[in-house]
Short mmCIF file of C-alpha atoms in Angstrom, two decimals:
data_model
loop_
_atom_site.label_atom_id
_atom_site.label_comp_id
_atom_site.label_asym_id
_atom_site.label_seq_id
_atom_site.Cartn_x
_atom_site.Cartn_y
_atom_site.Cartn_z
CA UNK U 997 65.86 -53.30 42.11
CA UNK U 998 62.27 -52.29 43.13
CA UNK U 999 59.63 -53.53 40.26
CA UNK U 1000 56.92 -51.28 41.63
CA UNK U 1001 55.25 -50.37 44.47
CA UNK U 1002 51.97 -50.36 46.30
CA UNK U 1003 50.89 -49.21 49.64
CA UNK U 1004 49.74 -51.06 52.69
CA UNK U 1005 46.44 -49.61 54.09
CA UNK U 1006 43.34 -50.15 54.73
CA UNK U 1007 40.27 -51.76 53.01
CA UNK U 1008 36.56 -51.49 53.01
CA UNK U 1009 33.00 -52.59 52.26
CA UNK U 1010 31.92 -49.31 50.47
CA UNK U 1011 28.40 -51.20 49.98
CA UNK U 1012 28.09 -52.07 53.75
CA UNK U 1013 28.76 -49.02 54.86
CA UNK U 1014 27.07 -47.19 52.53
CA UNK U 1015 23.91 -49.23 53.34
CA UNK U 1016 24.35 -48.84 56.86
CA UNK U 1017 25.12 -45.20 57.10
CA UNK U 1018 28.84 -45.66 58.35
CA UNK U 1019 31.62 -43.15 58.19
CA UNK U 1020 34.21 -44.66 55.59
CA UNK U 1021 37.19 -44.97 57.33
CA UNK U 1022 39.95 -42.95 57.59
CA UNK U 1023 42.23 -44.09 60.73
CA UNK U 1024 44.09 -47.10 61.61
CA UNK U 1025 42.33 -47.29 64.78
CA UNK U 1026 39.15 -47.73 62.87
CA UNK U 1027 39.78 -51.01 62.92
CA UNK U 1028 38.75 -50.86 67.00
CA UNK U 1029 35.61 -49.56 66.76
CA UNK U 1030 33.17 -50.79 68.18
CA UNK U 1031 30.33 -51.18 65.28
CA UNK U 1032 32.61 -53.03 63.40
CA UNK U 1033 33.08 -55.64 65.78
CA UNK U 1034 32.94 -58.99 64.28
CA UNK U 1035 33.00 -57.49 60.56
CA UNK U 1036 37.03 -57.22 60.59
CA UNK U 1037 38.80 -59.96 58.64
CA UNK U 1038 42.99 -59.79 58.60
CA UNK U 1039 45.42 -61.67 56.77
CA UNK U 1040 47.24 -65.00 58.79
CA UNK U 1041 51.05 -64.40 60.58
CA UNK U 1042 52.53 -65.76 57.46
CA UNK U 1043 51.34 -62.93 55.10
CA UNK U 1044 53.40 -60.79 54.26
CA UNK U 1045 50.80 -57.93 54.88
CA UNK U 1046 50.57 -58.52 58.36
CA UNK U 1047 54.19 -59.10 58.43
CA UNK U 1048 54.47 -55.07 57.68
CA UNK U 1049 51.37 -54.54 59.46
CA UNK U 1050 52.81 -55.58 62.93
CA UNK U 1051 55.82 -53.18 62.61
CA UNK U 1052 53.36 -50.12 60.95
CA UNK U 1053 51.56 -50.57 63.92
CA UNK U 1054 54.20 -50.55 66.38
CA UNK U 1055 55.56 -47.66 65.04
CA UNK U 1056 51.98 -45.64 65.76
CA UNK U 1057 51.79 -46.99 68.99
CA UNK U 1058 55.42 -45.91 70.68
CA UNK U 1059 57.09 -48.82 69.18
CA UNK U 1060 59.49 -49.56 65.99
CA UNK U 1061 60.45 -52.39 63.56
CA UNK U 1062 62.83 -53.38 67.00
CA UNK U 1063 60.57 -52.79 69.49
CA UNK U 1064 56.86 -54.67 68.50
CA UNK U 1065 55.66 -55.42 72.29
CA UNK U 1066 52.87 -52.07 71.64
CA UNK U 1067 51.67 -53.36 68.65
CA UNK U 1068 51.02 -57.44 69.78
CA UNK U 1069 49.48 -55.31 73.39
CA UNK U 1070 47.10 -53.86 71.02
CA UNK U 1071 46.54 -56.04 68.49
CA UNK U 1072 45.36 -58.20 71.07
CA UNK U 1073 42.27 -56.14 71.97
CA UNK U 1074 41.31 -56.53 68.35
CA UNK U 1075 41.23 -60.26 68.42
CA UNK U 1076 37.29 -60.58 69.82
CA UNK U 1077 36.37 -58.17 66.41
CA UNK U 1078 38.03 -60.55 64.16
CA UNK U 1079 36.27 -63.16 62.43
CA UNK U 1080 38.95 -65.00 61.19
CA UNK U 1081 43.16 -64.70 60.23
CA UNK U 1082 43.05 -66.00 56.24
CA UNK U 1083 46.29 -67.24 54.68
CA UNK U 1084 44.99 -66.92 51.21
CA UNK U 1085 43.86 -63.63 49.59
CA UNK U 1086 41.17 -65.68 47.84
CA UNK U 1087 39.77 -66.28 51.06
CA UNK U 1088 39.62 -62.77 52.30
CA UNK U 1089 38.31 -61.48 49.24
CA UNK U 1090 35.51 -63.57 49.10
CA UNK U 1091 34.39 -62.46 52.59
CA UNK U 1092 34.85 -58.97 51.26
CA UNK U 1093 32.27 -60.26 48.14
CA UNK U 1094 29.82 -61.93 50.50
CA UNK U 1095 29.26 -58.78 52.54
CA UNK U 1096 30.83 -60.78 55.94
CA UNK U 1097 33.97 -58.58 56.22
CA UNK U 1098 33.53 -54.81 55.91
CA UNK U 1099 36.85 -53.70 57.07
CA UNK U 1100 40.82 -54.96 56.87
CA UNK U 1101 44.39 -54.20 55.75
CA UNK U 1102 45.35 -55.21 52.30
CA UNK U 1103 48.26 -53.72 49.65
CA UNK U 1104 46.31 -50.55 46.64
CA UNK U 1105 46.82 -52.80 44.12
CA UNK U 1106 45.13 -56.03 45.32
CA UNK U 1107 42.20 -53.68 46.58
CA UNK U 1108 42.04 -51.45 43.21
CA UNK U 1109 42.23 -54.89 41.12
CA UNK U 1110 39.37 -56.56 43.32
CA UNK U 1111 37.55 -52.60 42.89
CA UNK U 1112 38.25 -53.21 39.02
CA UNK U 1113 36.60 -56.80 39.11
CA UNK U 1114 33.33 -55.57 40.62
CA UNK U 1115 34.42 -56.20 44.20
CA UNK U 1116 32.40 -53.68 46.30
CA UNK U 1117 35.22 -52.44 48.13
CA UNK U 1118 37.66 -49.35 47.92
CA UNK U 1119 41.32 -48.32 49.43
CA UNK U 1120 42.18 -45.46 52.14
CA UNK U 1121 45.38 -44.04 52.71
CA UNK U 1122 45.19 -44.05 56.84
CA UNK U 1123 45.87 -40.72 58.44
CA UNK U 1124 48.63 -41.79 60.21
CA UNK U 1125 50.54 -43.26 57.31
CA UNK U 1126 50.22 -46.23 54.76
CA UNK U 1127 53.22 -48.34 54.51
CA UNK U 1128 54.81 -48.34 51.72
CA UNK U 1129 55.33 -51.85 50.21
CA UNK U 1130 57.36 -52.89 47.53
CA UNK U 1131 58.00 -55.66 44.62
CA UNK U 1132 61.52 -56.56 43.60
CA UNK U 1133 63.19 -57.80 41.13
CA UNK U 1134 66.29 -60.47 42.05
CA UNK U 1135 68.69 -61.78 39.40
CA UNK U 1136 69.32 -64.84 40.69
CA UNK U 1137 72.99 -65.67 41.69
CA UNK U 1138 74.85 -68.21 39.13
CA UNK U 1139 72.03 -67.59 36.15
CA UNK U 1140 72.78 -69.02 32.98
CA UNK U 1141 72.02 -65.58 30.85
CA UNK U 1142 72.62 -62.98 33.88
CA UNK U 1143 73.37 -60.23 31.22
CA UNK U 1144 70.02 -60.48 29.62
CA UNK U 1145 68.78 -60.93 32.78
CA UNK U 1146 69.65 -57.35 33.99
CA UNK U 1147 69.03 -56.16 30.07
CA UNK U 1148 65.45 -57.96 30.99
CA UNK U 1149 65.28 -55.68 34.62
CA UNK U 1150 66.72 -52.33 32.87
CA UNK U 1151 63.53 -52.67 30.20
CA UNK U 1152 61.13 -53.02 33.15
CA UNK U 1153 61.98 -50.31 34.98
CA UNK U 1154 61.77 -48.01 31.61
CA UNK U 1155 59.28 -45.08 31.08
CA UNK U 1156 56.34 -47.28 29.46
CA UNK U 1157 56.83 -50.51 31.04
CA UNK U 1158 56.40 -48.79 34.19
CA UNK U 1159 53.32 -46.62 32.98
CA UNK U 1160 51.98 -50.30 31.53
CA UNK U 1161 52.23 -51.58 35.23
CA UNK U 1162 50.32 -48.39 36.73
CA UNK U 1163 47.72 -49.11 34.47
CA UNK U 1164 46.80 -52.93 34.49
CA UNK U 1165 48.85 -54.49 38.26
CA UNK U 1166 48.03 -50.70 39.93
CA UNK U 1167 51.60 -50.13 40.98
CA UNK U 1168 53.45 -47.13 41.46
CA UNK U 1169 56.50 -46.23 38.84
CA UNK U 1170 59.87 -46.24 40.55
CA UNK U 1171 60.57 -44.53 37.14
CA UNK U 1172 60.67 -40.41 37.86
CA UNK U 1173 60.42 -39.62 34.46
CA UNK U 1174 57.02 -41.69 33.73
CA UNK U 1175 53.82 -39.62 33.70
CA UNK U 1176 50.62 -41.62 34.11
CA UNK U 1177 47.26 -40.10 33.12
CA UNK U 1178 44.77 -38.78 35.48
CA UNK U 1179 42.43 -41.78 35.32
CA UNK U 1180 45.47 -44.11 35.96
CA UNK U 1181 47.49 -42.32 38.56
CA UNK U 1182 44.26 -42.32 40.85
CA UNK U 1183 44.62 -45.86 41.71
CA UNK U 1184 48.39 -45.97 42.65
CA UNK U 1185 50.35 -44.40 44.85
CA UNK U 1186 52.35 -41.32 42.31
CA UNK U 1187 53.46 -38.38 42.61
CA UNK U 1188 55.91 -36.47 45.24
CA UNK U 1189 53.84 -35.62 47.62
CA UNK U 1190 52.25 -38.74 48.56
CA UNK U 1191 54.97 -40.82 48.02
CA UNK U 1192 56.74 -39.10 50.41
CA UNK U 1193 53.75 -39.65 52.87
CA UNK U 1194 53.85 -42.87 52.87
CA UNK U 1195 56.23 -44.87 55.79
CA UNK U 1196 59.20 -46.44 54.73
CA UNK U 1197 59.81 -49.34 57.55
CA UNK U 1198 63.44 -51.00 58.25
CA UNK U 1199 63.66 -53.85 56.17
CA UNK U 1200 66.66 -55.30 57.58
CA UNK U 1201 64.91 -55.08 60.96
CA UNK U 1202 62.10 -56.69 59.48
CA UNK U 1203 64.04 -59.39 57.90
CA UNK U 1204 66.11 -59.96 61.22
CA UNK U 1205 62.48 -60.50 63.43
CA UNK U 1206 60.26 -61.52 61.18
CA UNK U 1207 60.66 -64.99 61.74
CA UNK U 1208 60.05 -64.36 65.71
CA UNK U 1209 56.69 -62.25 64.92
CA UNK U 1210 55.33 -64.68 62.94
CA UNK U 1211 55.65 -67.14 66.22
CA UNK U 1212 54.54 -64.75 68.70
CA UNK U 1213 51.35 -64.29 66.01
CA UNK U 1214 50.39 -67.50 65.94
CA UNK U 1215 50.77 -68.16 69.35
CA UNK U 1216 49.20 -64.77 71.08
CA UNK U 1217 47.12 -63.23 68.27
CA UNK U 1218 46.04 -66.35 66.23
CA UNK U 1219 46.49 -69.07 69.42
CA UNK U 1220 47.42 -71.44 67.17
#
């Protein structure tokens, strides 16, 4: 059962760019241009982000979750404007905070929490699509209390849990009955018309090659 959801897209340096007179982004392919070089900081093979970034970008450059040779083509012209692949979220946030990285991929809610914490950074929806990345909740096989356990899951997926979650994590309700106020439903992906916007990728493809991206990220994109 999905806990909540977020969306996979991109993030900025809204001081940078403000400073420096740049138009905020609004493309995938922002990430290639050429201004930007060496102010782009991604997330390592083994994060999960770029583990649905590799397929999100095959699938807007002629590929699919089966079929990832476009994407590693072009991700590989993006490797000189990279300054580094970070494992940790800690890591890439601080280069967000020290001005070094001024553009990326991250998940809404880790960009709208680091926005809430006085990060100078902000979220965009890419034109072509943000992925759309879910949480989820697994009763684990042979619990000892596996009826409260679902009891537990039923109660989080309710009305006001959900509209508690909107509010402090920034996910999206997978509840259609909760109604989030204005100020709230800003920061997370809500409502019909954008949830339906945003790309749902094969997850059993993904969870068949993900294993294989990883390794062909580390050895072509990261050269480890």
């Amino acid at each position: 059962v999905m806990q909540g959801f977020q969306a996979e897209g991109l993030q900025y340096n809204v001081k940078v760019f403000h400073e420096r007179g740049l138009a905020p982004p609004t493309s995938w392919f922002d990430l290639w241009r050429p201004e930007l070089k060496g102010r782009i900081a991604l997330y390592a093979g083994t994060n999960a982000y770029t583990q649905y970034f590799i397929p999100l970008l095959a699938r807007i450059t002629g590929g699919s979750e089966r079929n990832v040779d476009p994407a590693f083509a072009r991700m590989k012209t993006l490797v000189p404007s990279v300054i580094t692949f970070l494992t940790a979220p800690a890591e890439l946030d601080n280069l967000f905070k020290q001005n070094e990285a001024w553009l990326g991929y991250n998940g809404s809610s880790r960009t709208y929490e680091l926005a809430a914490a006085g990060f100078p950074v902000d979220f965009v929806y890419p034109k072509e699509g943000a992925a759309l990345f879910g949480n989820w909740f697994d009763v684990v096989k042979g619990a000892p209390h596996p009826e409260a356990a679902q009891e537990f899951v039923n109660y989080m997926i309710g009305e006001a849990p959900q509209a508690l979650m909107a509010k402090h994590i920034f996910f999206g309700p997978v509840n259609k009955k909760t109604r989030l106020e204005p100020d709230v439903a800003k920061y997370v992906p809500y409502g019909p018309e954008l949830v339906k916007g945003l790309i749902q990728l094969d997850i059993a493809a993904m969870n068949e090659h993900v294993g294989q991206w990883v390794e062909r990220w580390n050895k072509e994109i990261e050269r480890k």
